[in-house]
Short mmCIF file of C-alpha atoms in Angstrom, two decimals:
data_model
loop_
_atom_site.label_atom_id
_atom_site.label_comp_id
_atom_site.label_asym_id
_atom_site.label_seq_id
_atom_site.Cartn_x
_atom_site.Cartn_y
_atom_site.Cartn_z
CA MET A 1 174.54 382.71 -36.75
CA ILE A 2 174.73 379.31 -35.07
CA GLN A 3 174.25 380.98 -31.72
CA LEU A 4 171.16 382.71 -33.04
CA LEU A 5 169.75 379.34 -34.07
CA GLU A 6 170.66 377.94 -30.65
CA ALA A 7 168.90 380.89 -29.06
CA PHE A 8 165.72 380.08 -30.96
CA ALA A 9 166.10 376.43 -29.99
CA TRP A 10 166.44 377.58 -26.38
CA LEU A 11 163.22 379.55 -26.75
CA ALA A 12 161.42 376.65 -28.39
CA ASP A 13 162.15 374.26 -25.52
CA PRO A 14 158.69 373.53 -24.03
CA THR A 15 160.08 373.05 -20.49
CA ARG A 16 160.94 376.74 -20.42
CA TRP A 17 157.31 377.74 -20.91
CA SER A 18 155.89 376.42 -17.62
CA GLY A 19 156.91 376.53 -13.98
CA PRO A 20 158.07 379.20 -11.54
CA ASP A 21 161.13 380.29 -13.56
CA SER A 22 159.47 380.02 -16.94
CA ILE A 23 159.44 382.50 -19.78
CA PRO A 24 155.79 383.60 -19.25
CA VAL A 25 156.53 384.40 -15.59
CA ARG A 26 159.63 386.40 -16.50
CA LEU A 27 157.73 388.19 -19.29
CA LEU A 28 154.95 389.19 -16.91
CA GLU A 29 157.47 390.39 -14.33
CA HIS A 30 159.21 392.38 -17.03
CA LEU A 31 155.93 393.97 -18.11
CA TRP A 32 154.93 394.67 -14.52
CA TYR A 33 158.20 396.51 -13.77
CA THR A 34 157.76 398.48 -17.00
CA LEU A 35 154.21 399.39 -16.06
CA LEU A 36 155.30 400.46 -12.56
CA GLY A 37 158.11 402.64 -13.91
CA VAL A 38 156.08 404.29 -16.67
CA GLY A 39 152.93 404.52 -14.53
CA ILE A 40 154.58 406.30 -11.62
CA ALA A 41 156.50 408.54 -14.00
CA ALA A 42 153.26 409.42 -15.81
CA LEU A 43 151.55 410.40 -12.55
CA ILE A 44 154.31 412.94 -12.03
CA ALA A 45 155.25 414.02 -15.54
CA VAL A 46 151.92 414.24 -17.35
CA PRO A 47 150.25 416.79 -15.02
CA VAL A 48 153.43 418.86 -14.87
CA GLY A 49 153.84 418.71 -18.65
CA LEU A 50 150.21 419.72 -19.25
CA VAL A 51 150.48 422.67 -16.90
CA VAL A 52 153.70 423.78 -18.59
CA GLY A 53 152.16 423.36 -22.03
CA HIS A 54 148.93 425.11 -21.12
CA THR A 55 150.44 428.07 -19.29
CA HIS A 56 153.55 428.34 -21.47
CA ARG A 57 155.40 428.92 -18.23
CA GLY A 58 158.46 427.09 -16.97
CA ARG A 59 159.20 425.45 -20.29
CA GLY A 60 162.88 426.40 -20.19
CA LEU A 61 163.30 424.96 -16.72
CA THR A 62 161.42 421.77 -17.62
CA VAL A 63 163.47 421.22 -20.75
CA ALA A 64 166.70 421.81 -18.84
CA LEU A 65 165.73 419.45 -16.00
CA SER A 66 164.51 416.67 -18.26
CA GLY A 67 167.59 417.12 -20.44
CA ALA A 68 169.75 416.60 -17.36
CA ALA A 69 167.71 413.55 -16.38
CA ARG A 70 168.31 412.04 -19.80
CA ALA A 71 172.04 412.21 -19.20
CA LEU A 72 171.90 409.97 -16.12
CA PRO A 73 173.12 406.42 -16.75
CA THR A 74 170.41 404.06 -15.52
CA LEU A 75 172.74 401.32 -14.27
CA GLY A 76 174.54 403.90 -12.17
CA LEU A 77 171.21 405.02 -10.70
CA VAL A 78 170.17 401.45 -9.97
CA THR A 79 173.40 400.85 -8.08
CA LEU A 80 173.22 404.15 -6.23
CA PHE A 81 169.58 403.68 -5.19
CA GLY A 82 170.39 400.06 -4.36
CA LEU A 83 172.91 401.21 -1.80
CA TRP A 84 170.31 403.53 -0.28
CA PHE A 85 167.22 401.36 -0.39
CA GLY A 86 168.76 397.88 -0.48
CA ILE A 87 168.16 395.23 -3.09
CA GLY A 88 164.63 394.72 -4.34
CA LEU A 89 162.22 396.61 -6.51
CA THR A 90 162.43 400.14 -5.09
CA ALA A 91 165.82 401.03 -6.49
CA PRO A 92 165.30 399.92 -10.10
CA VAL A 93 161.74 401.29 -10.32
CA LEU A 94 162.96 404.66 -9.11
CA ALA A 95 165.64 404.61 -11.80
CA PHE A 96 163.05 403.68 -14.46
CA VAL A 97 160.82 406.54 -13.31
CA ILE A 98 163.69 408.95 -13.87
CA LEU A 99 164.34 407.35 -17.24
CA ALA A 100 160.70 407.69 -18.30
CA ILE A 101 159.99 411.23 -17.10
CA PRO A 102 161.71 413.24 -19.88
CA SER A 103 159.77 411.60 -22.74
CA LEU A 104 156.47 411.82 -20.87
CA LEU A 105 157.06 415.43 -19.97
CA ALA A 106 157.97 416.34 -23.55
CA GLY A 107 154.93 414.48 -24.87
CA ALA A 108 152.60 416.24 -22.41
CA TYR A 109 153.76 419.79 -22.98
CA SER A 110 154.04 419.43 -26.72
CA ALA A 111 150.51 418.02 -26.74
CA CYS A 112 149.29 421.37 -25.41
CA GLU A 113 151.65 423.48 -27.42
CA ALA A 114 150.79 421.77 -30.68
CA VAL A 115 147.22 422.97 -30.48
CA ASP A 116 146.66 425.97 -32.72
CA ALA A 117 146.75 429.15 -30.62
CA ARG A 118 143.68 430.47 -32.49
CA THR A 119 141.68 427.43 -31.44
CA VAL A 120 142.57 428.06 -27.81
CA ASP A 121 141.70 431.73 -28.19
CA ALA A 122 138.39 430.83 -29.75
CA ALA A 123 137.62 428.51 -26.84
CA ARG A 124 138.52 431.24 -24.37
CA ALA A 125 136.38 433.75 -26.28
CA GLN A 126 133.43 431.38 -25.94
CA GLY A 127 133.77 431.63 -22.19
CA MET A 128 135.48 428.35 -21.44
CA THR A 129 137.41 428.24 -18.19
CA GLU A 130 141.11 427.40 -18.31
CA TRP A 131 140.29 423.92 -16.96
CA GLN A 132 137.74 423.42 -19.73
CA ILE A 133 140.22 424.62 -22.34
CA LEU A 134 142.77 422.10 -21.05
CA THR A 135 140.41 419.14 -20.74
CA ARG A 136 138.07 419.78 -23.68
CA VAL A 137 140.34 421.41 -26.24
CA GLU A 138 144.03 420.90 -25.62
CA ILE A 139 144.07 417.34 -24.31
CA PRO A 140 141.71 415.88 -26.95
CA LEU A 141 143.51 417.64 -29.78
CA GLY A 142 146.98 416.85 -28.44
CA LEU A 143 146.18 413.31 -27.33
CA PRO A 144 148.22 411.57 -30.05
CA LEU A 145 151.30 413.51 -28.93
CA LEU A 146 150.62 412.68 -25.30
CA ILE A 147 150.37 409.00 -26.16
CA SER A 148 153.45 409.23 -28.31
CA GLY A 149 155.31 410.39 -25.19
CA ILE A 150 153.98 407.38 -23.29
CA ARG A 151 155.04 405.13 -26.16
CA LEU A 152 158.59 406.50 -26.23
CA ALA A 153 158.91 406.21 -22.46
CA SER A 154 157.54 402.66 -22.47
CA VAL A 155 159.94 401.50 -25.14
CA GLN A 156 162.89 403.01 -23.32
CA VAL A 157 161.87 401.50 -20.02
CA VAL A 158 161.01 398.06 -21.39
CA ALA A 159 164.45 397.91 -22.98
CA THR A 160 166.11 398.91 -19.71
CA VAL A 161 164.05 396.88 -17.24
CA MET A 162 166.53 394.02 -17.54
CA LEU A 163 168.59 396.00 -15.03
CA ALA A 164 166.03 395.09 -12.35
CA SER A 165 167.48 391.58 -12.41
CA TYR A 166 170.87 393.03 -11.53
CA ILE A 167 169.63 393.68 -8.05
CA GLY A 168 167.63 390.68 -6.96
CA ASN A 169 164.44 390.89 -9.03
CA GLY A 170 162.92 388.77 -11.77
CA GLY A 171 162.25 389.87 -15.31
CA LEU A 172 163.83 388.88 -18.58
CA GLY A 173 167.14 390.27 -17.39
CA ARG A 174 167.53 387.04 -15.42
CA TYR A 175 168.28 385.17 -18.65
CA ILE A 176 170.63 387.87 -19.86
CA PHE A 177 172.72 388.11 -16.69
CA LEU A 178 172.76 384.35 -16.12
CA GLY A 179 173.72 383.69 -19.73
CA LEU A 180 176.42 386.32 -19.60
CA ASN A 181 178.02 384.98 -16.44
CA LEU A 182 177.84 381.35 -17.50
CA SER A 183 179.09 382.20 -21.02
CA ASP A 184 175.81 380.62 -22.11
CA TYR A 185 175.35 382.95 -25.06
CA PRO A 186 172.28 381.24 -26.56
CA GLN A 187 170.45 381.88 -23.27
CA MET A 188 171.66 385.48 -23.18
CA LEU A 189 170.63 385.99 -26.79
CA ALA A 190 167.25 384.38 -26.14
CA GLY A 191 166.65 386.83 -23.28
CA SER A 192 167.62 389.70 -25.54
CA ILE A 193 165.33 388.50 -28.31
CA LEU A 194 162.42 388.39 -25.85
CA VAL A 195 163.16 391.95 -24.71
CA VAL A 196 163.37 393.17 -28.31
CA ALA A 197 160.12 391.42 -29.20
CA LEU A 198 158.37 392.90 -26.17
CA ALA A 199 159.62 396.39 -27.05
CA LEU A 200 158.36 396.02 -30.63
CA VAL A 201 154.96 394.77 -29.51
CA ILE A 202 154.56 397.65 -27.06
CA ASP A 203 155.67 400.15 -29.68
CA LEU A 204 153.21 398.81 -32.23
CA ALA A 205 150.32 398.61 -29.77
CA LEU A 206 150.79 402.18 -28.63
CA ARG A 207 151.14 403.38 -32.23
CA LEU A 208 147.70 401.91 -32.85
CA VAL A 209 146.31 403.66 -29.77
CA GLU A 210 147.86 406.90 -31.03
CA ARG A 211 146.07 406.52 -34.32
CA VAL A 212 142.74 405.74 -32.71
CA ALA A 213 143.17 408.68 -30.33
CA ALA A 214 143.63 411.19 -33.12
CA PRO A 215 140.51 413.39 -33.08
CA ARG A 216 138.40 413.12 -36.16
CA GLY A 217 138.60 416.17 -38.34
CA ALA A 218 141.68 417.60 -36.66
CA ALA A 219 144.65 418.21 -38.88
CA ARG A 220 147.19 415.48 -38.46
CA GLY A 221 150.82 415.97 -37.51
CA MET B 1 154.84 405.79 -39.75
CA THR B 2 151.72 407.88 -39.97
CA PRO B 3 152.08 411.63 -39.84
CA SER B 4 150.09 411.72 -36.61
CA SER B 5 152.78 409.80 -34.79
CA THR B 6 155.39 412.38 -35.59
CA PRO B 7 155.43 415.04 -32.92
CA ARG B 8 155.42 418.49 -34.44
CA SER B 9 158.13 419.83 -32.28
CA GLY B 10 160.27 416.81 -32.90
CA ALA B 11 161.46 417.19 -29.34
CA PRO B 12 160.41 413.81 -28.00
CA ARG B 13 162.04 411.99 -30.88
CA LEU B 14 165.63 413.02 -31.17
CA PRO B 15 166.57 412.72 -27.51
CA ARG B 16 165.17 409.23 -27.38
CA ARG B 17 168.07 408.06 -29.47
CA SER B 18 170.67 409.72 -27.33
CA LEU B 19 169.04 408.38 -24.21
CA LEU B 20 168.87 404.86 -25.56
CA ALA B 21 172.49 405.11 -26.53
CA LEU B 22 173.33 406.24 -23.02
CA ALA B 23 171.30 403.56 -21.33
CA GLY B 24 172.78 400.96 -23.63
CA GLY B 25 176.29 402.16 -23.06
CA GLY B 26 175.87 402.17 -19.32
CA ALA B 27 174.37 398.73 -19.33
CA ALA B 28 177.09 397.34 -21.54
CA ALA B 29 179.83 398.76 -19.36
CA GLY B 30 178.30 397.35 -16.21
CA LEU B 31 177.31 394.07 -17.71
CA ALA B 32 180.38 393.03 -19.43
CA ALA B 33 183.34 394.83 -17.92
CA CYS B 34 185.07 393.16 -20.78
CA SER B 35 186.78 395.96 -22.59
CA ASN B 36 190.15 394.78 -23.76
CA ALA B 37 191.33 398.28 -24.56
CA ASP B 38 192.07 399.83 -21.22
CA PRO B 39 193.13 403.45 -21.14
CA LEU B 40 195.10 402.90 -17.94
CA ALA B 41 197.16 400.05 -19.31
CA GLU B 42 200.80 400.93 -19.63
CA GLU B 43 201.77 401.85 -23.11
CA ASP B 44 204.35 399.27 -23.80
CA GLY B 45 203.55 398.92 -27.45
CA GLY B 46 203.68 395.63 -29.25
CA SER B 47 204.23 392.14 -28.06
CA GLY B 48 207.18 391.45 -25.86
CA ALA B 49 207.78 388.06 -27.34
CA ALA B 50 209.85 389.66 -30.05
CA SER B 51 212.13 391.46 -27.63
CA GLY B 52 213.92 389.83 -24.72
CA ALA B 53 211.49 391.06 -22.09
CA LEU B 54 209.14 388.72 -20.26
CA VAL B 55 205.55 389.91 -20.59
CA VAL B 56 203.53 389.82 -17.36
CA GLY B 57 199.79 390.21 -17.79
CA SER B 58 196.88 390.63 -15.42
CA GLN B 59 193.11 390.40 -15.46
CA GLN B 60 190.93 393.45 -15.29
CA TYR B 61 190.66 393.05 -11.53
CA TYR B 62 192.63 395.18 -9.10
CA SER B 63 193.65 392.30 -6.85
CA ASN B 64 194.94 390.31 -9.81
CA GLU B 65 196.99 393.26 -10.98
CA ILE B 66 198.65 393.51 -7.56
CA ILE B 67 199.65 389.84 -7.75
CA ALA B 68 200.95 390.35 -11.29
CA GLU B 69 202.99 393.30 -10.07
CA LEU B 70 204.47 391.14 -7.29
CA PHE B 71 205.64 388.70 -9.96
CA ALA B 72 206.94 391.49 -12.18
CA GLN B 73 209.02 393.04 -9.43
CA VAL B 74 210.64 389.81 -8.24
CA LEU B 75 211.46 388.97 -11.86
CA GLU B 76 213.14 392.35 -12.25
CA GLU B 77 214.96 391.77 -8.96
CA ALA B 78 216.21 388.46 -10.39
CA GLY B 79 217.63 390.31 -13.39
CA PHE B 80 214.92 389.77 -16.00
CA GLU B 81 213.60 392.47 -18.24
CA VAL B 82 209.84 392.76 -17.72
CA GLU B 83 207.08 394.26 -19.78
CA ARG B 84 203.71 394.87 -18.10
CA GLN B 85 200.39 394.27 -19.85
CA TYR B 86 197.83 394.76 -17.11
CA GLN B 87 194.05 394.94 -17.01
CA ILE B 88 193.40 392.64 -19.95
CA GLY B 89 189.64 392.02 -20.09
CA GLN B 90 188.48 388.50 -19.45
CA ARG B 91 189.64 384.99 -20.22
CA GLU B 92 188.23 385.01 -23.74
CA VAL B 93 190.74 387.77 -24.43
CA TYR B 94 193.89 386.84 -22.57
CA VAL B 95 193.92 383.05 -22.86
CA PRO B 96 194.52 383.29 -26.64
CA GLU B 97 197.22 385.87 -25.89
CA LEU B 98 198.90 383.39 -23.55
CA GLU B 99 198.61 380.66 -26.18
CA SER B 100 200.14 382.82 -28.88
CA GLY B 101 203.08 383.71 -26.65
CA ALA B 102 202.20 387.40 -26.44
CA ILE B 103 202.00 387.03 -22.64
CA ASP B 104 204.47 384.94 -20.64
CA LEU B 105 203.04 385.04 -17.15
CA LEU B 106 199.63 385.74 -15.66
CA PRO B 107 198.20 385.08 -12.20
CA GLU B 108 195.11 382.88 -12.38
CA TYR B 109 192.74 381.09 -10.04
CA LEU B 110 192.63 377.27 -10.04
CA GLY B 111 188.91 376.63 -10.18
CA ASN B 112 187.83 379.43 -12.49
CA LEU B 113 190.52 378.68 -15.06
CA LEU B 114 189.68 374.98 -15.01
CA GLN B 115 186.01 375.79 -15.54
CA TYR B 116 186.88 378.08 -18.41
CA LEU B 117 189.12 375.49 -20.05
CA GLY B 118 186.34 372.98 -20.22
CA ASP B 119 185.40 371.40 -16.91
CA ALA B 120 182.31 373.37 -15.93
CA ASP B 121 181.39 371.00 -13.08
CA ALA B 122 184.88 370.74 -11.63
CA THR B 123 185.16 369.85 -7.95
CA GLY B 124 187.98 368.69 -5.73
CA THR B 125 190.85 369.91 -3.65
CA ALA B 126 193.34 372.49 -4.88
CA ALA B 127 195.91 369.79 -5.64
CA GLN B 128 193.36 367.81 -7.66
CA LEU B 129 192.42 370.90 -9.60
CA GLU B 130 196.09 371.56 -10.34
CA ASP B 131 196.42 368.08 -11.84
CA SER B 132 193.29 368.54 -13.94
CA LEU B 133 194.57 371.90 -15.14
CA ALA B 134 197.82 370.35 -16.35
CA GLU B 135 195.74 368.12 -18.65
CA VAL B 136 193.64 370.84 -20.20
CA LEU B 137 196.11 373.73 -20.50
CA PRO B 138 197.03 374.53 -24.11
CA ASP B 139 200.43 373.37 -25.37
CA GLY B 140 203.31 375.55 -24.25
CA LEU B 141 201.60 376.69 -21.07
CA ARG B 142 202.08 375.29 -17.58
CA THR B 143 201.12 376.03 -14.00
CA LEU B 144 203.73 377.03 -11.46
CA PRO B 145 203.17 376.01 -7.81
CA PHE B 146 199.98 377.62 -6.52
CA ALA B 147 199.78 379.89 -3.50
CA GLU B 148 197.93 379.20 -0.29
CA ALA B 149 196.05 382.43 -0.96
CA THR B 150 192.62 381.79 -2.33
CA ASP B 151 190.01 384.24 -3.57
CA GLN B 152 186.99 382.01 -3.73
CA ASP B 153 183.23 381.97 -3.36
CA SER B 154 181.95 381.66 0.17
CA TYR B 155 178.92 381.38 2.39
CA THR B 156 179.41 384.52 4.43
CA THR B 157 177.09 385.94 7.08
CA THR B 158 177.07 388.71 9.65
CA SER B 159 178.72 388.06 13.00
CA ALA B 160 175.36 388.71 14.69
CA PHE B 161 173.60 386.00 12.68
CA ALA B 162 176.52 383.64 13.22
CA GLN B 163 176.39 384.15 16.98
CA GLU B 164 172.63 383.91 17.20
CA ASN B 165 172.68 380.53 15.50
CA SER B 166 176.17 379.48 16.66
CA LEU B 167 177.51 379.02 13.17
CA THR B 168 181.08 378.20 12.26
CA GLU B 169 180.69 376.00 9.24
CA ILE B 170 178.19 375.74 6.39
CA GLY B 171 176.72 372.55 7.89
CA ASP B 172 175.59 374.49 10.97
CA LEU B 173 172.99 376.18 8.78
CA SER B 174 171.13 372.89 8.53
CA GLY B 175 167.63 373.21 9.94
CA ILE B 176 167.38 376.99 9.64
CA ASP B 177 164.34 377.92 7.55
CA ASP B 178 164.01 380.48 4.79
CA LEU B 179 167.70 381.06 4.22
CA GLN B 180 168.48 383.39 1.36
CA ILE B 181 171.89 383.98 -0.15
CA ALA B 182 172.73 387.03 -2.25
CA ALA B 183 175.02 385.91 -5.06
CA ASN B 184 175.63 386.27 -8.74
CA PRO B 185 172.89 384.50 -10.72
CA GLU B 186 175.19 381.68 -11.89
CA PHE B 187 175.62 380.63 -8.23
CA GLU B 188 172.33 378.79 -8.71
CA GLU B 189 173.96 376.51 -11.29
CA ARG B 190 177.32 375.95 -9.62
CA PRO B 191 178.15 372.66 -7.87
CA TYR B 192 178.55 374.62 -4.63
CA GLY B 193 175.20 376.41 -5.08
CA PRO B 194 171.89 375.49 -3.40
CA GLN B 195 171.94 371.97 -4.82
CA GLY B 196 175.44 371.28 -3.52
CA ALA B 197 174.60 372.77 -0.13
CA GLU B 198 171.62 370.45 0.16
CA GLU B 199 173.54 367.36 -0.92
CA VAL B 200 176.72 367.97 1.04
CA TYR B 201 175.48 369.79 4.14
CA ASP B 202 171.71 369.23 4.15
CA VAL B 203 171.23 373.01 4.04
CA GLN B 204 168.41 374.67 2.14
CA VAL B 205 169.06 378.09 0.63
CA THR B 206 167.48 380.09 -2.14
CA VAL B 207 169.50 382.44 -4.29
CA VAL B 208 168.69 386.13 -4.52
CA PRO B 209 170.55 387.12 -7.67
CA VAL B 210 172.61 390.27 -7.27
CA SER B 211 175.00 390.71 -10.14
CA ASP B 212 177.78 392.74 -8.60
CA SER B 213 180.00 389.75 -7.77
CA GLY B 214 179.94 390.18 -4.02
CA GLY B 215 180.33 393.94 -4.33
CA PRO B 216 178.71 396.74 -2.31
CA LEU B 217 175.10 395.85 -3.20
CA THR B 218 175.59 392.27 -2.03
CA VAL B 219 177.28 393.41 1.20
CA GLN B 220 174.51 395.96 1.78
CA ALA B 221 171.80 393.32 1.32
CA LEU B 222 173.53 391.17 3.95
CA LEU B 223 174.02 394.04 6.37
CA ASP B 224 170.44 395.30 6.18
CA GLY B 225 169.11 391.79 6.71
CA THR B 226 167.40 391.33 3.34
CA VAL B 227 169.41 388.12 3.06
CA GLN B 228 171.08 386.03 5.76
CA LEU B 229 173.98 384.88 3.62
CA ALA B 230 176.08 386.28 0.82
CA ASP B 231 178.62 384.94 -1.62
CA ILE B 232 181.58 387.25 -1.07
CA TYR B 233 185.04 386.41 -2.35
CA THR B 234 187.24 385.36 0.53
CA ALA B 235 189.98 387.90 -0.22
CA ASP B 236 187.52 390.80 -0.23
CA PRO B 237 188.44 393.47 2.34
CA SER B 238 184.72 394.09 2.99
CA ILE B 239 184.56 390.87 5.04
CA ALA B 240 186.85 392.24 7.73
CA ALA B 241 185.64 395.82 7.31
CA ASN B 242 182.04 394.81 8.14
CA ASP B 243 182.91 392.17 10.71
CA LEU B 244 181.44 389.41 8.53
CA VAL B 245 181.99 385.71 9.13
CA THR B 246 182.89 383.32 6.34
CA LEU B 247 181.52 379.88 7.17
CA GLU B 248 184.00 377.05 6.92
CA ASP B 249 183.68 374.42 4.24
CA PRO B 250 185.21 371.25 5.73
CA ALA B 251 183.87 369.06 2.90
CA SER B 252 185.57 371.22 0.21
CA MET B 253 182.28 371.78 -1.54
CA ILE B 254 183.33 375.20 -2.82
CA LEU B 255 185.72 375.18 -5.71
CA PRO B 256 189.20 376.23 -4.52
CA GLN B 257 190.48 379.37 -6.20
CA ASN B 258 194.09 379.40 -5.12
CA VAL B 259 196.27 381.87 -6.94
CA VAL B 260 198.24 379.98 -9.58
CA PRO B 261 200.76 381.50 -12.00
CA ILE B 262 200.28 380.43 -15.61
CA ALA B 263 203.61 380.48 -17.42
CA SER B 264 204.84 380.16 -20.98
CA GLU B 265 207.98 378.27 -22.02
CA ARG B 266 209.96 381.49 -21.80
CA ILE B 267 209.68 381.40 -18.01
CA ASP B 268 212.85 379.44 -17.18
CA GLU B 269 214.01 377.79 -13.95
CA ASP B 270 215.40 381.01 -12.50
CA ALA B 271 212.26 382.96 -13.28
CA ALA B 272 210.09 380.20 -11.83
CA ALA B 273 212.16 380.20 -8.65
CA ALA B 274 211.71 383.95 -8.26
CA ILE B 275 207.93 383.58 -8.73
CA ALA B 276 207.83 380.71 -6.23
CA GLY B 277 209.25 383.13 -3.64
CA VAL B 278 206.03 385.12 -3.98
CA THR B 279 203.56 382.23 -4.09
CA GLU B 280 205.16 380.61 -1.03
CA ALA B 281 204.64 383.78 1.02
CA LEU B 282 201.18 384.60 -0.29
CA THR B 283 198.46 383.47 2.13
CA THR B 284 194.83 384.54 2.01
CA GLY B 285 195.49 386.88 4.94
CA GLU B 286 198.38 388.48 3.06
CA LEU B 287 196.23 388.82 -0.06
CA ILE B 288 193.48 390.51 1.96
CA SER B 289 195.96 392.99 3.41
CA LEU B 290 197.26 393.74 -0.11
CA ASN B 291 193.69 394.25 -1.36
CA THR B 292 192.83 396.37 1.66
CA ARG B 293 195.69 398.75 0.91
CA SER B 294 194.34 399.19 -2.60
CA VAL B 295 190.73 399.70 -1.50
CA ASP B 296 191.33 401.83 1.59
CA GLU B 297 194.47 403.76 0.72
CA GLN B 298 193.92 403.90 -3.04
CA LEU B 299 197.59 403.10 -3.64
CA ASP B 300 198.80 401.87 -7.02
CA SER B 301 199.82 398.27 -7.49
CA ALA B 302 203.53 399.11 -7.87
CA THR B 303 203.70 400.77 -4.44
CA ILE B 304 201.66 398.07 -2.71
CA ALA B 305 203.80 395.35 -4.30
CA SER B 306 207.19 396.88 -3.52
CA ASP B 307 206.21 397.59 0.10
CA TRP B 308 205.06 394.03 0.61
CA LEU B 309 208.02 392.43 -1.15
CA THR B 310 210.44 394.55 0.87
CA ALA B 311 208.69 393.56 4.10
CA LYS B 312 208.94 389.89 3.12
CA GLY B 313 212.64 390.24 2.27
CA LEU B 314 212.01 389.38 -1.38
CA LEU B 315 213.14 392.77 -2.62
CA GLY B 316 215.89 395.08 -1.92
#
């Protein structure tokens, strides 16, 4: 309890809020690494997920692959990639991409699958092309699920991005690793509190986007 | 939660938990390495203090276990009954065990133990550190004579970089621009970190934090030229294996980490004499060759220890 208070005192220290090693800088780095990881993963996973959801083909394979990806320990990946690519941003971002892909993939294909089959049939009967069905029917109707996948991936990645600091990068993990190794537990706790807060903010923000994205008139959930 | 945020299939939800648990578990294991329940520890059962056996402990660090095993075997040779309690997490765990008498002997390192016991900014020669340790050690514990072997932080570089800039000691780095050293993040705060290097040797370095304690990632960063320097422990076999050069520290800026046995009152004169046989023979070179056998040949500590002790005439 005392350490928690000390952690808040650590956070309240105004000298930690300006300068090159300050909390805002580390927060921005942390967000940037999260964005990189989730962004690159989305470029890969969302199109694949939509195709799988739309065509109903390859679902078994996708589920199996993303299930296997979920089982990979991220720290192990960071170390492994670090030995291949050296220290820096490549190794951790690659690991975060792998961490983010399963949730994004699941969100994307369930977005398509959740759309009522009769709606899709009706669209097809009206002469819509498959591309039009995907972009004008399935994606708008399934958008909340798609965003929910992005939200889950973002929360996972933002909570794991501290590992970037393990291998020569910035981010909030700096405080956690430094605090750990110096037995400076208030600093470590302060870093953790910042990560938790960031994860909650991202979760809340994307929940709002999800709600806004829900098409008017469509049945919810 | 609104209904719209609940995926119908439920698929994206459940696995998130298992994944988070996995990521968390992996991070915790890598971060802390502080488990005090080690499945490989020998199952000796309860505390040896009750029986007649002397309890020898070790840190959760392979090199430390080898040194502990050296002590254990010479004690057995001298006729003592020995119980082994190896791979005990970190100091927060085993120092109280030493204090309570559950462990009688454990190999430690001068500087690190002194820092743990209260003097975070400790500096000085090994002998000075030994004196300071005597003052801060809990009642009932004492240091036995330390070994020449030291496993300490270093400014290490590649032989190519050393030749190019004709480097033998840390001071020779003075005047080289944009030096980066891969080291654990706390290196930044240590008296022998960038600030110390500037004050003592007029050398400017910036720290690239790599948290594997001079392990493979740090070595890799040095070898591929991302950094020019790395903090690698002096008894690490990777220094010789990669033809690295550890820069000398004539001003004793870096905290000495000589191997020092910490003993309880149950270690008597005879036991101390047996242990001194080991510490007198243990140089840094010897420690590196012991560590190398563990890393390269994957031998267990008992085999490595008995081979070495036999070769030194301390066993057999």
